Amino acid sequence: MSEKKRIFSGIQPSGDLTLGSYMGAIKNWVALQDEYECLYCIVDMHAITVRQVPADLRRRSLEQLSQYLACGLDPKKNILFIQSHVPQHAELAWVLGCSTQFGELSRMTQFKDKSKKHADNITAGLFTYPVLMAADILLYQADLVPVGQDQKQHVELCRDIANRFNGQYSPTFTLPEPFIPKMGTRIMCLSDPTSKMSKSAPEGCVFLMDKPEDIMRKFKRAVTDCEAAVRFDKENKPGITNLLSIYCTATGKTVEEAEAEFEGQGYGIFKPAVGEAVVELLRPIREEATRLMGDKAYLESIYSEGAEKARYLAEKTLRKVYKKVGFVAR
Ligand code: TYM
């Protein structure tokens, strides 16, 4: 068994990967892959908490894997797998759900937002979604969970669930910490910088596989303000602040460097410059992901091997849990 600390994280294949999920999560996954033992998952079981077209879900799950690889995740260093290939996730989620309170789940802001958005389909799965997420993390005894700001509340609930289980039975689960980047933690929608960039608002969202001309168009149309000063100010200049965060995350420059670079220049110069930085950032990812999608046998070998390793680790935790709650050994 390795001495390295462990990481778990995942993304739903409920839409194409976005610049938000790249900057908020995947970029850090890549940065952490040498230092930690990492499991990165395609959480298809989470995706069906809202309606999906089955053929699209299947295609996007594979595309997501090819994009994980194209972003620089090395399948030799990381366990890359599809959630539904490891049945222990659902099994542990059931056990954890039996000690999670209705009130705790009712407080989850993502549930409140999503149930507004999907008012005609508020399922039990949507409500218990954070329990499945807790199972994902706890099955692997993860120390760290690299996510964007919007998932912090779920990771905190996961800690509460783990703590309670450890107290009620005996120490079983590692308590995970959220790992949230300083920059890029919350990329905002380009057409409405007061809300999160999300696949559900495609006109303000940049997708990893967008063509350069589409990326440029979206940035040129990005909502800003009428002050004409490139300055970081979350309160009063959410559009420019968001563009600065994207620019700095894409180029590695500091906010001060970027502000100095664009001092005295109008948004007509700044917006296309951000667009170009993103085009260059995503170009190699798009090319490599397209190439990998042509090699289905390779992708299959990665996810099959990943699931096998994940099942082995997951079963060790699940066996302990089943014993502690009083199930007869199978
Ligand atoms: P999901 O699929 O909505 O998003 C995937 C990851 O991308 C981050 N993210 C963003 N970061 C910055 N700015 C944005 N606009 C932005 N949009 C998305 C999210 O914070 C997330 O890290 N419940 C999770 C998936 C999940 C999971 C897990 C994560 C399931 N099980 C276990 C970690 C550990 C979700 O819906 O993420």
PDB file of N, CA and C and ligand atoms in Angstrom, residues 8-12 20-21 24-25 43 46 110 129 133 136-137 145 147-148 150-151 184-187 196-197 199, ligand 1:
ATOM      1  N   PHE A   8      -9.870  11.899  -3.989  1.00  0.00           N
ATOM      2  CA  PHE A   8     -10.981  11.459  -4.834  1.00  0.00           C
ATOM      3  C   PHE A   8     -11.684  12.700  -5.365  1.00  0.00           C
ATOM      4  N   SER A   9     -12.038  12.666  -6.647  1.00  0.00           N
ATOM      5  CA  SER A   9     -12.940  13.694  -7.164  1.00  0.00           C
ATOM      6  C   SER A   9     -13.659  13.168  -8.399  1.00  0.00           C
ATOM      7  N   GLY A  10     -14.723  13.860  -8.774  1.00  0.00           N
ATOM      8  CA  GLY A  10     -15.491  13.396  -9.926  1.00  0.00           C
ATOM      9  C   GLY A  10     -16.255  14.533 -10.584  1.00  0.00           C
ATOM     10  N   ILE A  11     -16.672  14.271 -11.800  1.00  0.00           N
ATOM     11  CA  ILE A  11     -17.497  15.233 -12.545  1.00  0.00           C
ATOM     12  C   ILE A  11     -18.637  14.462 -13.200  1.00  0.00           C
ATOM     13  N   GLN A  12     -19.801  15.088 -13.227  1.00  0.00           N
ATOM     14  CA  GLN A  12     -20.950  14.430 -13.843  1.00  0.00           C
ATOM     15  C   GLN A  12     -20.889  14.527 -15.365  1.00  0.00           C
ATOM     16  N   GLY A  20     -15.288  26.053 -16.559  1.00  0.00           N
ATOM     17  CA  GLY A  20     -15.455  26.097 -15.096  1.00  0.00           C
ATOM     18  C   GLY A  20     -14.959  24.817 -14.450  1.00  0.00           C
ATOM     19  N   SER A  21     -15.381  23.679 -14.994  1.00  0.00           N
ATOM     20  CA  SER A  21     -14.935  22.417 -14.374  1.00  0.00           C
ATOM     21  C   SER A  21     -13.434  22.221 -14.584  1.00  0.00           C
ATOM     22  N   GLY A  24     -11.845  25.002 -12.100  1.00  0.00           N
ATOM     23  CA  GLY A  24     -12.191  24.754 -10.697  1.00  0.00           C
ATOM     24  C   GLY A  24     -11.695  23.404 -10.204  1.00  0.00           C
ATOM     25  N   ALA A  25     -11.589  22.424 -11.089  1.00  0.00           N
ATOM     26  CA  ALA A  25     -11.271  21.071 -10.630  1.00  0.00           C
ATOM     27  C   ALA A  25     -10.119  20.427 -11.400  1.00  0.00           C
ATOM     28  N   VAL A  43     -18.929  10.468 -12.832  1.00  0.00           N
ATOM     29  CA  VAL A  43     -20.029  10.078 -11.927  1.00  0.00           C
ATOM     30  C   VAL A  43     -21.363  10.016 -12.685  1.00  0.00           C
ATOM     31  N   HIS A  46     -24.605   9.982 -10.579  1.00  0.00           N
ATOM     32  CA  HIS A  46     -25.077  11.311 -10.184  1.00  0.00           C
ATOM     33  C   HIS A  46     -25.820  11.985 -11.333  1.00  0.00           C
ATOM     34  N   GLN A 110     -27.383  23.210  -3.516  1.00  0.00           N
ATOM     35  CA  GLN A 110     -27.497  22.665  -4.867  1.00  0.00           C
ATOM     36  C   GLN A 110     -28.847  21.971  -5.066  1.00  0.00           C
ATOM     37  N   TYR A 129     -28.626  12.820  -3.426  1.00  0.00           N
ATOM     38  CA  TYR A 129     -27.399  12.986  -4.209  1.00  0.00           C
ATOM     39  C   TYR A 129     -26.151  13.174  -3.320  1.00  0.00           C
ATOM     40  N   MET A 133     -22.492  11.106  -3.028  1.00  0.00           N
ATOM     41  CA  MET A 133     -21.190  11.795  -3.141  1.00  0.00           C
ATOM     42  C   MET A 133     -20.314  11.483  -1.924  1.00  0.00           C
ATOM     43  N   ASP A 136     -18.893   8.097  -2.415  1.00  0.00           N
ATOM     44  CA  ASP A 136     -17.777   8.141  -3.380  1.00  0.00           C
ATOM     45  C   ASP A 136     -16.467   8.417  -2.650  1.00  0.00           C
ATOM     46  N   ILE A 137     -16.524   9.424  -1.804  1.00  0.00           N
ATOM     47  CA  ILE A 137     -15.300   9.920  -1.158  1.00  0.00           C
ATOM     48  C   ILE A 137     -14.840   8.957  -0.052  1.00  0.00           C
ATOM     49  N   VAL A 145     -10.293  16.406  -1.391  1.00  0.00           N
ATOM     50  CA  VAL A 145     -11.267  16.386  -2.476  1.00  0.00           C
ATOM     51  C   VAL A 145     -11.161  17.704  -3.252  1.00  0.00           C
ATOM     52  N   VAL A 147     -12.236  20.351  -5.553  1.00  0.00           N
ATOM     53  CA  VAL A 147     -13.500  20.746  -6.190  1.00  0.00           C
ATOM     54  C   VAL A 147     -13.560  22.267  -6.298  1.00  0.00           C
ATOM     55  N   GLY A 148     -14.520  22.754  -7.049  1.00  0.00           N
ATOM     56  CA  GLY A 148     -14.809  24.189  -7.078  1.00  0.00           C
ATOM     57  C   GLY A 148     -15.639  24.559  -5.854  1.00  0.00           C
ATOM     58  N   ASP A 150     -18.592  25.578  -5.406  1.00  0.00           N
ATOM     59  CA  ASP A 150     -19.996  25.142  -5.308  1.00  0.00           C
ATOM     60  C   ASP A 150     -20.145  23.763  -4.659  1.00  0.00           C
ATOM     61  N   GLN A 151     -19.072  22.992  -4.571  1.00  0.00           N
ATOM     62  CA  GLN A 151     -19.185  21.647  -3.985  1.00  0.00           C
ATOM     63  C   GLN A 151     -18.726  21.593  -2.527  1.00  0.00           C
ATOM     64  N   GLY A 184      -9.853  30.756  -9.897  1.00  0.00           N
ATOM     65  CA  GLY A 184     -10.616  29.837 -10.738  1.00  0.00           C
ATOM     66  C   GLY A 184     -11.600  28.993  -9.952  1.00  0.00           C
ATOM     67  N   THR A 185     -11.764  29.317  -8.667  1.00  0.00           N
ATOM     68  CA  THR A 185     -12.618  28.520  -7.804  1.00  0.00           C
ATOM     69  C   THR A 185     -14.096  28.624  -8.174  1.00  0.00           C
ATOM     70  N   ARG A 186     -14.436  29.746  -8.796  1.00  0.00           N
ATOM     71  CA  ARG A 186     -15.817  29.953  -9.203  1.00  0.00           C
ATOM     72  C   ARG A 186     -15.814  30.793 -10.472  1.00  0.00           C
ATOM     73  N   ILE A 187     -15.783  30.102 -11.595  1.00  0.00           N
ATOM     74  CA  ILE A 187     -15.813  30.791 -12.880  1.00  0.00           C
ATOM     75  C   ILE A 187     -17.269  31.145 -13.170  1.00  0.00           C
ATOM     76  N   LYS A 196     -22.989  31.268 -11.704  1.00  0.00           N
ATOM     77  CA  LYS A 196     -21.889  30.349 -12.008  1.00  0.00           C
ATOM     78  C   LYS A 196     -21.902  29.920 -13.482  1.00  0.00           C
ATOM     79  N   MET A 197     -20.717  29.805 -14.088  1.00  0.00           N
ATOM     80  CA  MET A 197     -20.664  29.252 -15.443  1.00  0.00           C
ATOM     81  C   MET A 197     -21.132  27.805 -15.373  1.00  0.00           C
ATOM     82  N   LYS A 199     -23.106  24.348 -17.588  1.00  0.00           N
ATOM     83  CA  LYS A 199     -23.498  23.765 -18.873  1.00  0.00           C
ATOM     84  C   LYS A 199     -24.974  24.019 -19.170  1.00  0.00           C
TER      85      LYS A 199
HETATM   86  P1  TYM B   1     -20.034  18.994 -11.324  1.00  0.00           P
HETATM   87  O1  TYM B   1     -20.089  17.883 -12.299  1.00  0.00           O
HETATM   88  O2  TYM B   1     -21.172  19.969 -11.288  1.00  0.00           O
HETATM   89  O3  TYM B   1     -18.723  19.861 -11.504  1.00  0.00           O
HETATM   90  C1  TYM B   1     -17.456  19.259 -11.581  1.00  0.00           C
HETATM   91  C2  TYM B   1     -16.392  20.045 -10.882  1.00  0.00           C
HETATM   92  O4  TYM B   1     -16.204  21.310 -11.501  1.00  0.00           O
HETATM   93  C3  TYM B   1     -16.377  22.353 -10.565  1.00  0.00           C
HETATM   94  N1  TYM B   1     -17.063  23.442 -11.248  1.00  0.00           N
HETATM   95  C4  TYM B   1     -16.641  24.707 -11.234  1.00  0.00           C
HETATM   96  N2  TYM B   1     -15.570  25.283 -10.671  1.00  0.00           N
HETATM   97  C5  TYM B   1     -15.407  26.605 -10.863  1.00  0.00           C
HETATM   98  N3  TYM B   1     -16.268  27.370 -11.572  1.00  0.00           N
HETATM   99  C6  TYM B   1     -17.357  26.823 -12.151  1.00  0.00           C
HETATM  100  N4  TYM B   1     -18.201  27.576 -12.864  1.00  0.00           N
HETATM  101  C7  TYM B   1     -17.582  25.430 -11.999  1.00  0.00           C
HETATM  102  N5  TYM B   1     -18.542  24.565 -12.453  1.00  0.00           N
HETATM  103  C8  TYM B   1     -18.203  23.346 -11.979  1.00  0.00           C
HETATM  104  C9  TYM B   1     -17.237  21.755  -9.469  1.00  0.00           C
HETATM  105  O5  TYM B   1     -17.051  22.419  -8.239  1.00  0.00           O
HETATM  106  C10 TYM B   1     -16.722  20.341  -9.410  1.00  0.00           C
HETATM  107  O6  TYM B   1     -15.546  20.258  -8.658  1.00  0.00           O
HETATM  108  N6  TYM B   1     -21.288  16.654  -7.130  1.00  0.00           N
HETATM  109  C11 TYM B   1     -20.195  16.913  -8.033  1.00  0.00           C
HETATM  110  C12 TYM B   1     -19.616  15.659  -8.655  1.00  0.00           C
HETATM  111  C13 TYM B   1     -19.198  14.633  -7.655  1.00  0.00           C
HETATM  112  C14 TYM B   1     -18.045  14.691  -6.832  1.00  0.00           C
HETATM  113  C15 TYM B   1     -18.065  13.475  -6.075  1.00  0.00           C
HETATM  114  C16 TYM B   1     -17.038  15.626  -6.648  1.00  0.00           C
HETATM  115  C17 TYM B   1     -19.823  13.477  -7.393  1.00  0.00           C
HETATM  116  N7  TYM B   1     -19.143  12.764  -6.446  1.00  0.00           N
HETATM  117  C18 TYM B   1     -17.077  13.214  -5.148  1.00  0.00           C
HETATM  118  C19 TYM B   1     -16.045  15.334  -5.719  1.00  0.00           C
HETATM  119  C20 TYM B   1     -16.074  14.147  -4.970  1.00  0.00           C
HETATM  120  C21 TYM B   1     -20.723  17.791  -9.149  1.00  0.00           C
HETATM  121  O7  TYM B   1     -21.879  17.878  -9.411  1.00  0.00           O
HETATM  122  O8  TYM B   1     -19.774  18.409  -9.867  1.00  0.00           O
END
